[in-house]
GROMACS .gro file of C-alpha atoms in nm:
model
  425
    1ALA     CA    1   0.717  -0.233  -2.292
    2ALA     CA    2   0.627   0.102  -2.425
    3ASP     CA    3   0.509   0.212  -2.083
    4ALA     CA    4   0.786   0.039  -1.891
    5LEU     CA    5   1.040   0.305  -2.150
    6TYR     CA    6   0.809   0.596  -2.028
    7TYR     CA    7   0.863   0.524  -1.686
    8ARG     CA    8   1.243   0.488  -1.689
    9LEU     CA    9   1.308   0.803  -1.895
   10TYR     CA   10   1.052   0.998  -1.662
   11TYR     CA   11   1.203   0.886  -1.342
   12ASN     CA   12   1.568   0.884  -1.447
   13GLN     CA   13   1.474   1.254  -1.565
   14VAL     CA   14   1.371   1.354  -1.228
   15ALA     CA   15   1.582   1.112  -1.038
   16GLY     CA   16   1.885   1.320  -1.166
   17ASN     CA   17   2.042   1.028  -1.365
   18THR     CA   18   2.012   1.179  -1.700
   19ALA     CA   19   2.093   1.550  -1.848
   20ASN     CA   20   1.819   1.773  -1.826
   21LEU     CA   21   1.881   2.088  -2.096
   22MET     CA   22   1.584   2.262  -1.921
   23GLU     CA   23   1.762   2.228  -1.571
   24ALA     CA   24   1.743   2.603  -1.507
   25SER     CA   25   1.371   2.626  -1.571
   26ARG     CA   26   1.318   2.291  -1.347
   27HIS     CA   27   1.121   2.211  -1.674
   28SER     CA   28   1.058   1.828  -1.766
   29HIS     CA   29   1.115   1.716  -2.128
   30VAL     CA   30   0.899   1.396  -2.017
   31PRO     CA   31   0.554   1.493  -1.904
   32ASN     CA   32   0.459   1.403  -1.552
   33LEU     CA   33   0.335   1.051  -1.458
   34ARG     CA   34  -0.025   1.180  -1.404
   35ASP     CA   35  -0.070   1.429  -1.680
   36HIS     CA   36   0.057   1.126  -1.916
   37PHE     CA   37  -0.186   0.887  -1.821
   38VAL     CA   38  -0.492   1.113  -1.809
   39THR     CA   39  -0.435   1.297  -2.121
   40PRO     CA   40  -0.651   1.119  -2.410
   41ASN     CA   41  -0.349   1.170  -2.662
   42LEU     CA   42  -0.088   1.038  -2.470
   43ALA     CA   43  -0.275   0.720  -2.306
   44ARG     CA   44  -0.480   0.621  -2.565
   45ASP     CA   45  -0.618   0.299  -2.365
   46VAL     CA   46  -0.703   0.493  -2.079
   47TYR     CA   47  -0.934   0.699  -2.320
   48GLU     CA   48  -1.091   0.400  -2.469
   49GLY     CA   49  -1.095   0.249  -2.162
   50GLU     CA   50  -1.365   0.491  -2.012
   51GLU     CA   51  -1.686   0.294  -2.142
   52SER     CA   52  -1.508  -0.025  -2.034
   53TRP     CA   53  -1.449   0.121  -1.679
   54LYS     CA   54  -1.819   0.248  -1.658
   55SER     CA   55  -1.958  -0.100  -1.734
   56PHE     CA   56  -1.713  -0.265  -1.458
   57LEU     CA   57  -1.854  -0.031  -1.241
   58SER     CA   58  -2.208  -0.113  -1.312
   59ASN     CA   59  -2.169  -0.452  -1.249
   60THR     CA   60  -1.986  -0.436  -0.918
   61ASN     CA   61  -2.215  -0.435  -0.607
   62GLU     CA   62  -2.179  -0.087  -0.403
   63HIS     CA   63  -2.234  -0.286  -0.070
   64VAL     CA   64  -2.037  -0.565  -0.059
   65GLU     CA   65  -2.058  -0.855   0.221
   66GLY     CA   66  -1.889  -0.808   0.546
   67LYS     CA   67  -1.895  -0.550   0.847
   68GLU     CA   68  -1.658  -0.293   0.726
   69ALA     CA   69  -1.818   0.044   0.710
   70ILE     CA   70  -1.530   0.205   0.522
   71PRO     CA   71  -1.487   0.121   0.116
   72CYS     CA   72  -1.263  -0.235   0.066
   73THR     CA   73  -1.295  -0.290  -0.299
   74ILE     CA   74  -1.146  -0.086  -0.541
   75ALA     CA   75  -1.486   0.011  -0.742
   76ASP     CA   76  -1.627   0.137  -0.389
   77MET     CA   77  -1.320   0.356  -0.323
   78VAL     CA   78  -1.317   0.527  -0.623
   79ARG     CA   79  -1.747   0.567  -0.590
   80PHE     CA   80  -1.666   0.750  -0.216
   81ASP     CA   81  -1.363   0.932  -0.360
   82ASP     CA   82  -1.566   1.065  -0.651
   83ALA     CA   83  -1.848   1.148  -0.458
   84SER     CA   84  -1.635   1.326  -0.188
   85PRO     CA   85  -1.547   1.689  -0.349
   86SER     CA   86  -1.192   1.781  -0.227
   87ASN     CA   87  -0.939   2.059  -0.290
   88ILE     CA   88  -0.647   1.789  -0.182
   89SER     CA   89  -0.415   1.732  -0.482
   90ASN     CA   90  -0.324   1.360  -0.501
   91PRO     CA   91  -0.163   1.283  -0.853
   92LEU     CA   92  -0.062   0.937  -0.720
   93PHE     CA   93  -0.449   0.836  -0.655
   94GLU     CA   94  -0.551   1.027  -1.029
   95LEU     CA   95  -0.263   0.805  -1.175
   96TYR     CA   96  -0.371   0.478  -1.002
   97LYS     CA   97  -0.742   0.587  -1.143
   98ALA     CA   98  -0.615   0.608  -1.467
   99ARG     CA   99  -0.415   0.251  -1.475
  100MET     CA  100  -0.711   0.110  -1.344
  101LYS     CA  101  -0.952   0.217  -1.609
  102GLU     CA  102  -0.648   0.095  -1.876
  103THR     CA  103  -0.642  -0.258  -1.681
  104VAL     CA  104  -1.013  -0.316  -1.714
  105HIS     CA  105  -1.006  -0.214  -2.084
  106LEU     CA  106  -0.704  -0.469  -2.154
  107PHE     CA  107  -0.775  -0.774  -1.938
  108TYR     CA  108  -1.130  -0.754  -1.831
  109ALA     CA  109  -1.354  -0.602  -2.103
  110SER     CA  110  -1.162  -0.831  -2.392
  111GLY     CA  111  -1.226  -1.131  -2.206
  112TRP     CA  112  -0.832  -1.213  -2.150
  113TYR     CA  113  -0.894  -1.275  -1.777
  114LYS     CA  114  -1.115  -1.563  -1.817
  115HIS     CA  115  -0.933  -1.757  -2.088
  116ALA     CA  116  -0.860  -2.084  -2.009
  117SER     CA  117  -0.470  -2.052  -2.080
  118VAL     CA  118  -0.446  -1.785  -1.808
  119GLN     CA  119  -0.583  -1.963  -1.559
  120ARG     CA  120  -0.386  -2.261  -1.610
  121GLN     CA  121  -0.089  -1.987  -1.580
  122HIS     CA  122  -0.207  -1.865  -1.240
  123ILE     CA  123  -0.234  -2.232  -1.130
  124ASP     CA  124   0.127  -2.260  -1.261
  125ALA     CA  125   0.227  -1.967  -1.066
  126LEU     CA  126   0.074  -2.071  -0.748
  127ARG     CA  127   0.272  -2.421  -0.767
  128ALA     CA  128   0.600  -2.254  -0.829
  129TYR     CA  129   0.508  -2.030  -0.579
  130ARG     CA  130   0.468  -2.301  -0.297
  131SER     CA  131   0.788  -2.468  -0.424
  132SER     CA  132   1.015  -2.158  -0.396
  133THR     CA  133   1.324  -2.113  -0.136
  134GLN     CA  134   1.397  -1.803  -0.220
  135GLN     CA  135   1.343  -1.583   0.031
  136GLN     CA  136   1.293  -1.263  -0.199
  137GLU     CA  137   0.998  -1.409  -0.367
  138GLU     CA  138   0.799  -1.497  -0.034
  139HIS     CA  139   0.622  -1.186  -0.040
  140GLU     CA  140   0.548  -1.198  -0.425
  141THR     CA  141   0.209  -1.239  -0.579
  142PRO     CA  142   0.143  -1.554  -0.814
  143ALA     CA  143  -0.020  -1.466  -1.143
  144ALA     CA  144  -0.004  -1.515  -1.528
  145LYS     CA  145   0.333  -1.379  -1.657
  146ALA     CA  146   0.156  -1.098  -1.850
  147LEU     CA  147  -0.069  -0.996  -1.531
  148VAL     CA  148   0.272  -0.991  -1.343
  149MET     CA  149   0.408  -0.792  -1.561
  150TRP     CA  150   0.151  -0.537  -1.614
  151ARG     CA  151   0.109  -0.494  -1.230
  152ASP     CA  152   0.504  -0.401  -1.196
  153SER     CA  153   0.467  -0.150  -1.488
  154CYS     CA  154   0.177   0.030  -1.314
  155ARG     CA  155   0.305   0.033  -0.970
  156ASP     CA  156   0.681   0.052  -0.943
  157PHE     CA  157   0.806   0.328  -1.105
  158ALA     CA  158   0.464   0.536  -0.947
  159CYS     CA  159   0.608   0.405  -0.640
  160ASN     CA  160   0.946   0.568  -0.692
  161VAL     CA  161   0.852   0.900  -0.809
  162TYR     CA  162   0.543   0.937  -0.530
  163ALA     CA  163   0.512   0.715  -0.255
  164TYR     CA  164   0.465   0.311  -0.209
  165ALA     CA  165   0.127   0.336  -0.050
  166SER     CA  166  -0.177   0.507  -0.231
  167ILE     CA  167  -0.451   0.685  -0.021
  168THR     CA  168  -0.753   0.876  -0.082
  169SER     CA  169  -0.897   1.236   0.022
  170PRO     CA  170  -1.204   1.051   0.218
  171MET     CA  171  -0.930   0.805   0.422
  172LEU     CA  172  -0.722   1.142   0.501
  173LYS     CA  173  -1.055   1.296   0.630
  174LYS     CA  174  -1.136   0.993   0.843
  175MET     CA  175  -0.779   0.989   0.952
  176LYS     CA  176  -0.749   1.329   1.076
  177GLU     CA  177  -1.112   1.323   1.228
  178VAL     CA  178  -1.000   1.009   1.475
  179LEU     CA  179  -0.662   1.166   1.546
  180VAL     CA  180  -0.784   1.533   1.631
  181SER     CA  181  -1.065   1.387   1.838
  182ASN     CA  182  -0.824   1.209   2.066
  183GLY     CA  183  -0.614   1.563   2.127
  184ILE     CA  184  -0.343   1.526   1.832
  185GLU     CA  185  -0.262   1.788   1.745
  186SER     CA  186   0.054   1.711   1.479
  187MET     CA  187   0.204   1.405   1.335
  188ILE     CA  188   0.568   1.325   1.272
  189GLU     CA  189   0.667   1.069   0.992
  190ILE     CA  190   1.022   0.849   0.970
  191GLY     CA  191   1.097   0.708   0.658
  192ALA     CA  192   0.916   1.027   0.472
  193GLY     CA  193   1.074   0.925   0.156
  194THR     CA  194   0.976   1.206  -0.101
  195GLY     CA  195   0.722   1.361   0.149
  196TYR     CA  196   0.405   1.270  -0.076
  197ILE     CA  197   0.212   1.129   0.219
  198ALA     CA  198   0.325   1.406   0.395
  199ASN     CA  199   0.227   1.662   0.166
  200LEU     CA  200  -0.142   1.515   0.142
  201ILE     CA  201  -0.166   1.508   0.515
  202GLU     CA  202  -0.064   1.887   0.528
  203GLN     CA  203  -0.320   1.937   0.240
  204ALA     CA  204  -0.588   1.790   0.470
  205GLY     CA  205  -0.507   2.036   0.743
  206LEU     CA  206  -0.268   1.856   1.011
  207PRO     CA  207   0.092   1.972   1.066
  208ILE     CA  208   0.308   1.674   0.990
  209GLN     CA  209   0.736   1.691   1.008
  210ALA     CA  210   0.884   1.434   0.748
  211LEU     CA  211   1.186   1.276   0.838
  212ASP     CA  212   1.421   1.025   0.637
  213ILE     CA  213   1.781   0.918   0.695
  214ALA     CA  214   1.857   1.014   0.303
  215PRO     CA  215   1.610   1.280   0.221
  216THR     CA  216   1.544   1.257  -0.182
  217SER     CA  217   1.623   1.684  -0.241
  218ASN     CA  218   1.960   1.656  -0.021
  219CYS     CA  219   2.100   1.345  -0.139
  220ILE     CA  220   2.489   1.469  -0.210
  221ASP     CA  221   2.638   1.278   0.031
  222SER     CA  222   2.385   0.999   0.082
  223PHE     CA  223   2.154   0.812  -0.156
  224ASN     CA  224   1.766   0.700  -0.109
  225ASP     CA  225   1.745   0.339  -0.194
  226TYR     CA  226   1.380   0.379  -0.269
  227HIS     CA  227   1.339   0.726  -0.422
  228GLY     CA  228   1.685   0.800  -0.576
  229LYS     CA  229   1.695   1.215  -0.578
  230SER     CA  230   1.314   1.246  -0.676
  231PRO     CA  231   1.177   1.588  -0.600
  232SER     CA  232   1.028   1.594  -0.289
  233PHE     CA  233   0.648   1.715  -0.260
  234THR     CA  234   0.734   1.856   0.103
  235LEU     CA  235   1.034   1.965   0.312
  236VAL     CA  236   1.184   1.619   0.410
  237GLU     CA  237   1.427   1.679   0.682
  238GLU     CA  238   1.728   1.404   0.763
  239GLY     CA  239   1.650   1.200   1.058
  240GLY     CA  240   1.550   0.893   1.192
  241PRO     CA  241   1.430   0.660   1.464
  242SER     CA  242   1.674   0.832   1.724
  243SER     CA  243   1.512   1.183   1.633
  244LEU     CA  244   1.186   1.043   1.816
  245LEU     CA  245   1.409   1.075   2.158
  246SER     CA  246   1.387   1.430   2.137
  247ILE     CA  247   1.041   1.519   2.023
  248VAL     CA  248   0.902   1.797   2.272
  249GLN     CA  249   0.508   1.739   2.350
  250ILE     CA  250   0.507   1.407   2.196
  251LYS     CA  251   0.166   1.338   2.344
  252LYS     CA  252  -0.002   1.554   2.120
  253LYS     CA  253   0.174   1.418   1.782
  254ALA     CA  254   0.105   1.071   1.627
  255LEU     CA  255   0.382   0.862   1.460
  256LEU     CA  256   0.327   0.783   1.091
  257LEU     CA  257   0.497   0.500   0.950
  258CYS     CA  258   0.433   0.451   0.570
  259TYR     CA  259   0.608   0.111   0.407
  260PRO     CA  260   0.856   0.083   0.683
  261PRO     CA  261   1.112  -0.119   0.501
  262PRO     CA  262   1.067  -0.501   0.532
  263GLY     CA  263   1.338  -0.741   0.706
  264SER     CA  264   1.478  -0.401   0.858
  265LEU     CA  265   1.417  -0.358   1.220
  266MET     CA  266   1.345   0.022   1.158
  267ALA     CA  267   0.969   0.022   1.255
  268ARG     CA  268   1.048  -0.157   1.582
  269ASP     CA  269   1.339   0.076   1.657
  270CYS     CA  270   1.108   0.388   1.584
  271LEU     CA  271   0.823   0.244   1.795
  272LYS     CA  272   1.053   0.180   2.102
  273ASN     CA  273   1.190   0.550   2.063
  274PHE     CA  274   0.831   0.652   2.078
  275MET     CA  275   0.666   0.461   2.374
  276ARG     CA  276   1.023   0.571   2.550
  277SER     CA  277   0.907   0.927   2.475
  278GLY     CA  278   0.585   0.884   2.634
  279GLY     CA  279   0.416   0.889   2.249
  280ASN     CA  280   0.032   0.743   2.238
  281TYR     CA  281  -0.071   0.741   1.903
  282ILE     CA  282   0.084   0.563   1.564
  283VAL     CA  283  -0.090   0.575   1.202
  284HIS     CA  284   0.077   0.261   1.023
  285ILE     CA  285   0.049   0.242   0.638
  286GLY     CA  286   0.145  -0.114   0.522
  287GLU     CA  287   0.105  -0.496   0.500
  288PHE     CA  288   0.135  -0.713   0.832
  289ALA     CA  289   0.307  -1.008   0.820
  290GLY     CA  290   0.419  -0.938   0.488
  291LEU     CA  291   0.577  -0.666   0.247
  292THR     CA  292   0.640  -0.378   0.535
  293GLY     CA  293   0.802  -0.374   0.861
  294CYS     CA  294   0.925  -0.702   1.117
  295ALA     CA  295   0.750  -0.932   1.319
  296ARG     CA  296   0.935  -0.774   1.605
  297PHE     CA  297   0.758  -0.450   1.565
  298GLU     CA  298   0.448  -0.620   1.493
  299THR     CA  299   0.480  -0.787   1.836
  300ILE     CA  300   0.532  -0.459   2.024
  301LEU     CA  301   0.270  -0.314   1.853
  302SER     CA  302   0.007  -0.579   1.926
  303THR     CA  303   0.088  -0.617   2.270
  304ASN     CA  304   0.108  -0.237   2.384
  305PHE     CA  305  -0.155  -0.089   2.121
  306ARG     CA  306  -0.527  -0.115   2.022
  307CYS     CA  307  -0.625  -0.078   1.702
  308GLU     CA  308  -0.863   0.246   1.658
  309LEU     CA  309  -0.927   0.268   1.277
  310ARG     CA  310  -0.845   0.033   0.994
  311MET     CA  311  -0.897   0.108   0.618
  312SER     CA  312  -0.822  -0.064   0.315
  313CYS     CA  313  -0.575   0.121   0.073
  314PRO     CA  314  -0.595   0.136  -0.319
  315SER     CA  315  -0.401  -0.199  -0.401
  316TRP     CA  316  -0.162  -0.240  -0.717
  317GLY     CA  317  -0.275  -0.607  -0.727
  318THR     CA  318   0.052  -0.699  -0.537
  319ASP     CA  319  -0.020  -0.588  -0.174
  320ALA     CA  320  -0.267  -0.599   0.123
  321ALA     CA  321  -0.175  -0.239   0.247
  322PHE     CA  322  -0.406  -0.062   0.530
  323LEU     CA  323  -0.435   0.260   0.664
  324THR     CA  324  -0.439   0.205   1.064
  325ILE     CA  325  -0.427   0.378   1.381
  326PHE     CA  326  -0.341   0.246   1.688
  327LYS     CA  327  -0.386   0.411   2.057
  328ARG     CA  328  -0.119   0.312   2.337
  329ASN     CA  329  -0.305   0.068   2.568
  330ASP     CA  330  -0.340   0.211   2.936
  331ARG     CA  331  -0.094   0.024   3.130
  332ARG     CA  332  -0.297   0.024   3.430
  333CYS     CA  333  -0.561  -0.246   3.245
  334LYS     CA  334  -0.450  -0.546   3.125
  335GLU     CA  335  -0.595  -0.570   2.750
  336GLU     CA  336  -0.606  -0.822   2.487
  337ASN     CA  337  -0.376  -0.811   2.210
  338ALA     CA  338  -0.487  -0.621   1.919
  339VAL     CA  339  -0.546  -0.783   1.601
  340LEU     CA  340  -0.315  -0.683   1.350
  341ILE     CA  341  -0.488  -0.891   1.017
  342PRO     CA  342  -0.860  -0.940   1.103
  343CYS     CA  343  -1.075  -1.180   0.933
  344SER     CA  344  -1.198  -1.033   0.575
  345ASN     CA  345  -1.560  -1.156   0.651
  346CYS     CA  346  -1.658  -1.111   1.041
  347SER     CA  347  -1.368  -0.811   1.114
  348VAL     CA  348  -1.329  -0.923   1.456
  349ARG     CA  349  -1.113  -1.260   1.478
  350PRO     CA  350  -0.767  -1.290   1.356
  351ALA     CA  351  -0.732  -1.422   1.025
  352THR     CA  352  -0.531  -1.769   1.038
  353LYS     CA  353  -0.493  -1.777   0.633
  354ARG     CA  354  -0.405  -1.506   0.361
  355CYS     CA  355  -0.473  -1.550  -0.013
  356LEU     CA  356  -0.185  -1.547  -0.237
  357LEU     CA  357  -0.367  -1.449  -0.566
  358ALA     CA  358  -0.545  -1.109  -0.372
  359ARG     CA  359  -0.350  -1.090  -0.044
  360SER     CA  360  -0.634  -0.852   0.090
  361LEU     CA  361  -0.824  -1.148   0.135
  362ALA     CA  362  -0.746  -1.301   0.505
  363TYR     CA  363  -1.003  -1.539   0.710
  364CYS     CA  364  -1.019  -1.640   1.023
  365GLY     CA  365  -1.183  -2.001   0.910
  366LYS     CA  366  -1.374  -2.202   0.691
  367ASN     CA  367  -1.724  -2.050   0.779
  368CYS     CA  368  -1.601  -1.702   0.737
  369PHE     CA  369  -1.445  -1.806   0.398
  370LEU     CA  370  -1.765  -1.946   0.283
  371GLN     CA  371  -1.977  -1.674   0.381
  372HIS     CA  372  -1.770  -1.426   0.233
  373ALA     CA  373  -1.761  -1.580  -0.122
  374ARG     CA  374  -1.980  -1.294  -0.316
  375SER     CA  375  -1.731  -1.013  -0.212
  376ARG     CA  376  -1.435  -1.238  -0.300
  377ARG     CA  377  -1.541  -1.292  -0.640
  378GLU     CA  378  -1.575  -0.907  -0.656
  379ILE     CA  379  -1.220  -0.842  -0.533
  380PHE     CA  380  -1.083  -1.148  -0.739
  381ARG     CA  381  -1.279  -1.004  -1.048
  382GLU     CA  382  -1.067  -0.620  -0.944
  383ARG     CA  383  -0.735  -0.863  -0.950
  384MET     CA  384  -0.830  -0.998  -1.320
  385VAL     CA  385  -0.864  -1.320  -1.142
  386TYR     CA  386  -1.093  -1.570  -1.258
  387PHE     CA  387  -1.130  -1.964  -1.213
  388ASP     CA  388  -1.416  -2.174  -1.377
  389ALA     CA  389  -1.590  -2.443  -1.221
  390GLY     CA  390  -1.316  -2.704  -1.338
  391ASN     CA  391  -1.035  -2.510  -1.186
  392SER     CA  392  -1.238  -2.366  -0.858
  393LYS     CA  393  -1.088  -2.698  -0.648
  394TYR     CA  394  -0.737  -2.482  -0.663
  395LEU     CA  395  -0.952  -2.175  -0.444
  396ASP     CA  396  -1.051  -2.402  -0.163
  397PHE     CA  397  -0.959  -2.250   0.171
  398ASP     CA  398  -0.851  -2.592   0.239
  399CYS     CA  399  -0.674  -2.692  -0.053
  400GLY     CA  400  -0.300  -2.586   0.034
  401MET     CA  401  -0.252  -2.404  -0.286
  402CYS     CA  402  -0.443  -2.052  -0.292
  403TYR     CA  403  -0.413  -1.971   0.105
  404CYS     CA  404  -0.111  -1.980   0.313
  405THR     CA  405  -0.139  -1.956   0.719
  406ILE     CA  406  -0.047  -1.613   0.846
  407GLU     CA  407   0.242  -1.752   1.048
  408GLU     CA  408   0.389  -1.869   0.682
  409CYS     CA  409   0.339  -1.506   0.560
  410ARG     CA  410   0.522  -1.371   0.868
  411ALA     CA  411   0.837  -1.602   0.799
  412ASP     CA  412   1.008  -1.289   0.663
  413VAL     CA  413   1.364  -1.238   0.551
  414THR     CA  414   1.653  -1.225   0.828
  415GLU     CA  415   1.581  -0.909   1.012
  416THR     CA  416   1.883  -0.670   0.995
  417ALA     CA  417   1.949  -0.386   1.224
  418ALA     CA  418   1.812  -0.077   1.087
  419PRO     CA  419   2.066   0.214   0.908
  420THR     CA  420   2.194   0.469   1.145
  421ASP     CA  421   2.027   0.837   1.111
  422ARG     CA  422   2.324   0.915   0.877
  423ALA     CA  423   2.280   0.719   0.558
  424LYS     CA  424   2.580   0.581   0.397
  425ASN     CA  425   2.676   0.631   0.027
   0.00000   0.00000   0.00000
């Protein structure tokens, strides 16, 4: 409750929803999110959780199963980031690490996550999810109530103030390396929001033009539904899908779509216009068959592009976000459709089922599910999910409780036309 109050106070202040007596100096009465949660005297559980976090990391395998060369667990991402010094200022990931320390201290070190009553709540949440007919709940992550509320308190306002995706410096470095090696000189982002991700890319040394139908720094005649009037982190100009029809030298640019809105045709329209103008590379940050984009966008992407790079994003426990780079197919050659959701174990075959308790887990079949058991336990532990032997049947690949088919995941809310490039009040 206290965290939620703090977030609300800070967000209302920076979003322009409350008066700021120091407006002229642009100083905040409420400390920013990153500073609050990394300051010992302000966020005691983060400070007290330092030893719990070290213990948590020491009990985590550094090289989990599977064939991914890039870190896919939270522990590995943190280790990899800490071992890769960077001059990039990334307050969202710093905040993320602080909240993970707090989570481990409160839920893991205390033994809460193993309690029998918590396991029953997970099972009840799975049953409720399976019986729900509410469209807005289709992409929720079922869990014990306290864990659901905690995850939301960690994620929601951070996303409003910064960005919906968290990425690390090593991810930025790898993304730039792949793009530059293929002749890409700059990027263009549609739906840039606060410009947070665009700012990270600029810091990484890759020029980017950030566009949004309602830039947060210029919400006089419009309102940004996701970020309000939160301060922008770089210049975000007004523009939308149609802006891609007038971009010069587009073959040397990569299109960035970060968390395109779900159930909207915005991502599809961007991709179609980008292709019509001759663009060849797209960077997508989000969750396929789920929280971002739409089925029509995914169909066009998978049939016209091939995946060059896939990296798992740090998860707040409620999503399965990946940073993926796609290259347009040579139209003279017949190529197989790109795999948007590969198996978590073999990383080659398309997944047929996704885990409801940890959405980043998806498998092509029972054999890969069984082979990935050790890694899966690590990921469940990071999500504060534990089932003892008596309840392990609910985690079985074929029991119909914990895993849904990818087609079920893809049955998203009704797709709506993308808003015009000029946002309305």
